[in-house]
Tab-separated table of N, CA and C in Angstrom:
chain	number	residue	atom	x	y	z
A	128	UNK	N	26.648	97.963	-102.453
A	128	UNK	CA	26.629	98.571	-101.142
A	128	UNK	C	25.219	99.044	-100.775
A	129	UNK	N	24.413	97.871	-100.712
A	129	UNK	CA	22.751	98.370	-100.400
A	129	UNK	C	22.738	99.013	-99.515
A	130	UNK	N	23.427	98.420	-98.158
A	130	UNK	CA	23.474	99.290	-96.749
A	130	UNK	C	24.360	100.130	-96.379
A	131	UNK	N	24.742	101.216	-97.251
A	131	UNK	CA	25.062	102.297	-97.199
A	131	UNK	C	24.247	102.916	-97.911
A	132	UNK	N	23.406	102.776	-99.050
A	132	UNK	CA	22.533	103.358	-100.064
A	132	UNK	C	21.007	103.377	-98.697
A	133	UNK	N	20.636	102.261	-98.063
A	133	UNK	CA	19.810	102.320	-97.308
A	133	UNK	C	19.878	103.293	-96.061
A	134	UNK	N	20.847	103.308	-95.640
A	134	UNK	CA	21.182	104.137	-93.984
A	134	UNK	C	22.175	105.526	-94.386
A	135	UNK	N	22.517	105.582	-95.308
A	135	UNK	CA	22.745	106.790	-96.322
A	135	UNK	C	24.003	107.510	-94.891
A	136	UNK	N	25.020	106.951	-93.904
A	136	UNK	CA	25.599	107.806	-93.369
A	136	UNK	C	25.885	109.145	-93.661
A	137	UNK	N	26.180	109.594	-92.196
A	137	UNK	CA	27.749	111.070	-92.597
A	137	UNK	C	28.639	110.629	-92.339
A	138	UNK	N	29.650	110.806	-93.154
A	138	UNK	CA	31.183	110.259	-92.915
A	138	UNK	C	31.925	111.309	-93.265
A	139	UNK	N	32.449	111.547	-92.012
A	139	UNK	CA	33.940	112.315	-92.267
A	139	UNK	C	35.386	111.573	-92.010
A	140	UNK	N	35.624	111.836	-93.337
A	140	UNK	CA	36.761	111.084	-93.619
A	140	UNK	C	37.849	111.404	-92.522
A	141	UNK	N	38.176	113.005	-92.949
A	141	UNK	CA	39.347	113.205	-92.007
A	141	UNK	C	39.396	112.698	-90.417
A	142	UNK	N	38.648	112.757	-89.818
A	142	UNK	CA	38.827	112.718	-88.296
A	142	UNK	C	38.059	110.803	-88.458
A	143	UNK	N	37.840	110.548	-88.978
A	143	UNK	CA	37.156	109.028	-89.649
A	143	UNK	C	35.909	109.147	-88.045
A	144	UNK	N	34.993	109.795	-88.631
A	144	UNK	CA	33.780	109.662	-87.762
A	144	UNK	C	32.112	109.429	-89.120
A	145	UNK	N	31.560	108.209	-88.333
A	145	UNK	CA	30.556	108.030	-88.938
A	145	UNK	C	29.244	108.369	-88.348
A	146	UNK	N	28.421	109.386	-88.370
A	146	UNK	CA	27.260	109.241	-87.662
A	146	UNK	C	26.193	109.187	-88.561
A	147	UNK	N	25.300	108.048	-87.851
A	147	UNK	CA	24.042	107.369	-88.055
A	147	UNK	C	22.965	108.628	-88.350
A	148	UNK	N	23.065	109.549	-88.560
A	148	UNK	CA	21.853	110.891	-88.555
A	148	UNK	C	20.402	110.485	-88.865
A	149	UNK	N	21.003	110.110	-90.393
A	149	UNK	CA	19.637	109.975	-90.817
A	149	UNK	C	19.075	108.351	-91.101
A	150	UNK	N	19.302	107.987	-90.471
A	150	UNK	CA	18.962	106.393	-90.062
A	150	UNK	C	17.351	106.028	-89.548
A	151	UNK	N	16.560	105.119	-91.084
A	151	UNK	CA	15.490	105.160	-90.532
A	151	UNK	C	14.425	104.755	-88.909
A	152	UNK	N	13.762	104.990	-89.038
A	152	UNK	CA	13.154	104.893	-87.906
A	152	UNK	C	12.736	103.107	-87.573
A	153	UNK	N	12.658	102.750	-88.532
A	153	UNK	CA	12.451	100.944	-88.611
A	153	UNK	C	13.840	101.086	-87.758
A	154	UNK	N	14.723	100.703	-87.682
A	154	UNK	CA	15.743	100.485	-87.234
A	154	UNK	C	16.158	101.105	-85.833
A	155	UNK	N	15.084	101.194	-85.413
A	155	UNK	CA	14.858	101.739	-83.644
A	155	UNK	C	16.010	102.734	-83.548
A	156	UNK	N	16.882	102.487	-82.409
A	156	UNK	CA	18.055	103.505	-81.696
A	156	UNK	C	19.133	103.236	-81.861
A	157	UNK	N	19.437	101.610	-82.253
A	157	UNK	CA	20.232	101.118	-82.206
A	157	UNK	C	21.446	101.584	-82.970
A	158	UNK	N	21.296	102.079	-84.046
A	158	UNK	CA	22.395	102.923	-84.712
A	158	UNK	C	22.266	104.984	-84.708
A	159	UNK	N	21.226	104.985	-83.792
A	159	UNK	CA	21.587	106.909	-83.346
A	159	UNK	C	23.089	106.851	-82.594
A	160	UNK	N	23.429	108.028	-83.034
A	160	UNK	CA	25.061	108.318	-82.433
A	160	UNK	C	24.138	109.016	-80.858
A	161	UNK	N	25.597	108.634	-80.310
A	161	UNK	CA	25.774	109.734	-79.077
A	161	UNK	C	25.935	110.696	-79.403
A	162	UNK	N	25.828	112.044	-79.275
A	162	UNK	CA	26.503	112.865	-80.039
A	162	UNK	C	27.372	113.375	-79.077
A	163	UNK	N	28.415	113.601	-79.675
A	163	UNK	CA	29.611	113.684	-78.628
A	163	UNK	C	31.175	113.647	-79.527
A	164	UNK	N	32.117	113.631	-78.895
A	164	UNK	CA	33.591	112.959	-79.010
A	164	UNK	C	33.503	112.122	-80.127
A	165	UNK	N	34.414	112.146	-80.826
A	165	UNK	CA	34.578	111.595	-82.180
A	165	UNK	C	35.691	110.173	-81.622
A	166	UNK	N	35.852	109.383	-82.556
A	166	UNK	CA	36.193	108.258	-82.010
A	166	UNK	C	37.735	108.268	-81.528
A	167	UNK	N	38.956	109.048	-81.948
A	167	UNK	CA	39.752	109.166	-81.908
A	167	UNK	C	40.035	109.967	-80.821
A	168	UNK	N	39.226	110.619	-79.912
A	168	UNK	CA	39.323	111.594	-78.911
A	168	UNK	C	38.620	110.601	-77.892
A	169	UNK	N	38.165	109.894	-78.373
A	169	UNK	CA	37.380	108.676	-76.852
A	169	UNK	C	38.220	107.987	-76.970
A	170	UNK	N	39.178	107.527	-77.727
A	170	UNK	CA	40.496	106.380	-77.446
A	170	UNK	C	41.401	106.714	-76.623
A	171	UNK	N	41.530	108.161	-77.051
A	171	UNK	CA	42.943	109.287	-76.388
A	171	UNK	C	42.236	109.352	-74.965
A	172	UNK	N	41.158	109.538	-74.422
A	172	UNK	CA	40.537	109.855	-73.058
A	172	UNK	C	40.378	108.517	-72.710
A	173	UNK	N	40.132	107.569	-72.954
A	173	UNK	CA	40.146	105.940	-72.533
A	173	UNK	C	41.592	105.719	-72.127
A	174	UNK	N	42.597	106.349	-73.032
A	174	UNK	CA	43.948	105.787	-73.033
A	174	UNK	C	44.337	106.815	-71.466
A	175	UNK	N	44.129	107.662	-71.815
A	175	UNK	CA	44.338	108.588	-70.423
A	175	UNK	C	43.721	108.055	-69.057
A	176	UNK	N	42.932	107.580	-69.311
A	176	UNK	CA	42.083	107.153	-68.031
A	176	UNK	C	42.750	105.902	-67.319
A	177	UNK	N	43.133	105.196	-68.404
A	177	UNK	CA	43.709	103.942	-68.203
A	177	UNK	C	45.077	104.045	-67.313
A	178	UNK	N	45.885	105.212	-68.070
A	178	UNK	CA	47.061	105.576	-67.779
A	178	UNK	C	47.417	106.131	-66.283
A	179	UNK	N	46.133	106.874	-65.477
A	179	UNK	CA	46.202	107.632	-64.414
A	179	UNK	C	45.359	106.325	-63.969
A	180	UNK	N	44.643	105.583	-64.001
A	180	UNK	CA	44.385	104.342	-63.488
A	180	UNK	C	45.726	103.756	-62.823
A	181	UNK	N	46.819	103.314	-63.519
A	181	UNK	CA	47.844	102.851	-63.207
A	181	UNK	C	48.900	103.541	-62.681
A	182	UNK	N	48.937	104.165	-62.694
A	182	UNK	CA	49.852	105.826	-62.101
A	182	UNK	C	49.270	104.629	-60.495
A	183	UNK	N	47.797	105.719	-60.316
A	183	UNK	CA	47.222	105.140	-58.842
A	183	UNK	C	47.366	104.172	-58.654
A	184	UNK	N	47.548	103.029	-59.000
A	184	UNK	CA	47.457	101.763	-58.483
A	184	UNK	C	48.901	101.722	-58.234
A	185	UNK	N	50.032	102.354	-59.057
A	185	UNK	CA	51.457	101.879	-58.636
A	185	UNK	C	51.996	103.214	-57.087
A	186	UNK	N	50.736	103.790	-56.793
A	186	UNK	CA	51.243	105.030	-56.284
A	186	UNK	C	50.801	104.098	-54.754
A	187	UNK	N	49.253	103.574	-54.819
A	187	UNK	CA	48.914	102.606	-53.723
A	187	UNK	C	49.709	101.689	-52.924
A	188	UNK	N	50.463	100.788	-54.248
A	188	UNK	CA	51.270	100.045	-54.068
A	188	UNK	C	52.771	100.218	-53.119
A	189	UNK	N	53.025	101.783	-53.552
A	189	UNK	CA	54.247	101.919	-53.302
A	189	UNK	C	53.954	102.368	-51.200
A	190	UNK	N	52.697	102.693	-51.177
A	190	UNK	CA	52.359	103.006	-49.842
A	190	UNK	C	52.265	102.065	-49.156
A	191	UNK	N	51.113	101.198	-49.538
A	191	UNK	CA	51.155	99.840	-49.118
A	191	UNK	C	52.390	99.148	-48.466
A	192	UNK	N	53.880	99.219	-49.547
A	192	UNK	CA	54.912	98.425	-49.146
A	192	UNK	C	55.522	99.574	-48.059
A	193	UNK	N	55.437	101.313	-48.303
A	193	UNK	CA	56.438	102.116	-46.986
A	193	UNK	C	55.234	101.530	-45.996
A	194	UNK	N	54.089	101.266	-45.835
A	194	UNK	CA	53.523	100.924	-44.334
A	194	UNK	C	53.756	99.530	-43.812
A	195	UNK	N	53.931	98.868	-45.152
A	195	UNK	CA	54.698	97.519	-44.198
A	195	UNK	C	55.892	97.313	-43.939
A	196	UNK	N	56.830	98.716	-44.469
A	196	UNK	CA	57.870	98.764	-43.995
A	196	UNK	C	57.879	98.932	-42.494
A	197	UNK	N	57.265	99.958	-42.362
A	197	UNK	CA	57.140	100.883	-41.028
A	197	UNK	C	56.101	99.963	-40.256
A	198	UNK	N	56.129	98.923	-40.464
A	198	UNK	CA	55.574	98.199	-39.584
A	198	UNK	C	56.181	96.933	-38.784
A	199	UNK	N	57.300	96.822	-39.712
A	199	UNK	CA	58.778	95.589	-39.410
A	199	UNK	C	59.333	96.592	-38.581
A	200	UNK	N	59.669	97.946	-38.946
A	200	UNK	CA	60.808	98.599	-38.152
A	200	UNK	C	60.206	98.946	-36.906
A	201	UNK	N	59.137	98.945	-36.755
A	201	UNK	CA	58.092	99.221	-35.322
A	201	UNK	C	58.631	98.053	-34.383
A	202	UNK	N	58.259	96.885	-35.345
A	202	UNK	CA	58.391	95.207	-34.576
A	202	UNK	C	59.757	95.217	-33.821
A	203	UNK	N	60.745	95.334	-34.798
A	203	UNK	CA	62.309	95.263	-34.621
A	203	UNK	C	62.673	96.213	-33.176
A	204	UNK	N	62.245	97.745	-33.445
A	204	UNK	CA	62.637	98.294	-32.378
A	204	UNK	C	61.830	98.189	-30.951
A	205	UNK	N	60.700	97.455	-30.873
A	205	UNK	CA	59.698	96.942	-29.309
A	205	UNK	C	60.691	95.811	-29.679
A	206	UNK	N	61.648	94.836	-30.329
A	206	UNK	CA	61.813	93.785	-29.744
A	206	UNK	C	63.180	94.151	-28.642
């Protein structure tokens, strides 16, 4: 395991988060963490986001079809 002996992570097991800390400088940015939200709390907020994503889109939808309702029953009663 050279490249773990080389880039020497932090790993916490429990919450399974790895950050890049001490990651040499040869190796540009490309492995600095964000520091932030651990990975299991950005899935849960992705999953949430996703979820009220679709909420709205079925909430759009459902407007969409009462205004083309109310747009036959407009037609029907001028005819």
């Amino acid at each position: 395991m050279p490249w773990l002996a080389c880039y020497n992570p932090e790993i916490d097991w429990r919450i399974g988060e790895v950050k890049m800390t001490r990651c040499l400088e040869e190796c540009s940015k490309q492995w600095r963490p964000v520091q932030g939200k651990s990975g299991w709390e950005k899935q849960k907020e992705k999953e949430a986001k996703e979820e009220a994503e679709k909420k709205q889109e079925e909430k759009e939808k459902k407007r969409k079809q009462k205004k083309e309702k109310m747009v036959e029953v407009k037609k029907v009663a001028e005819k």
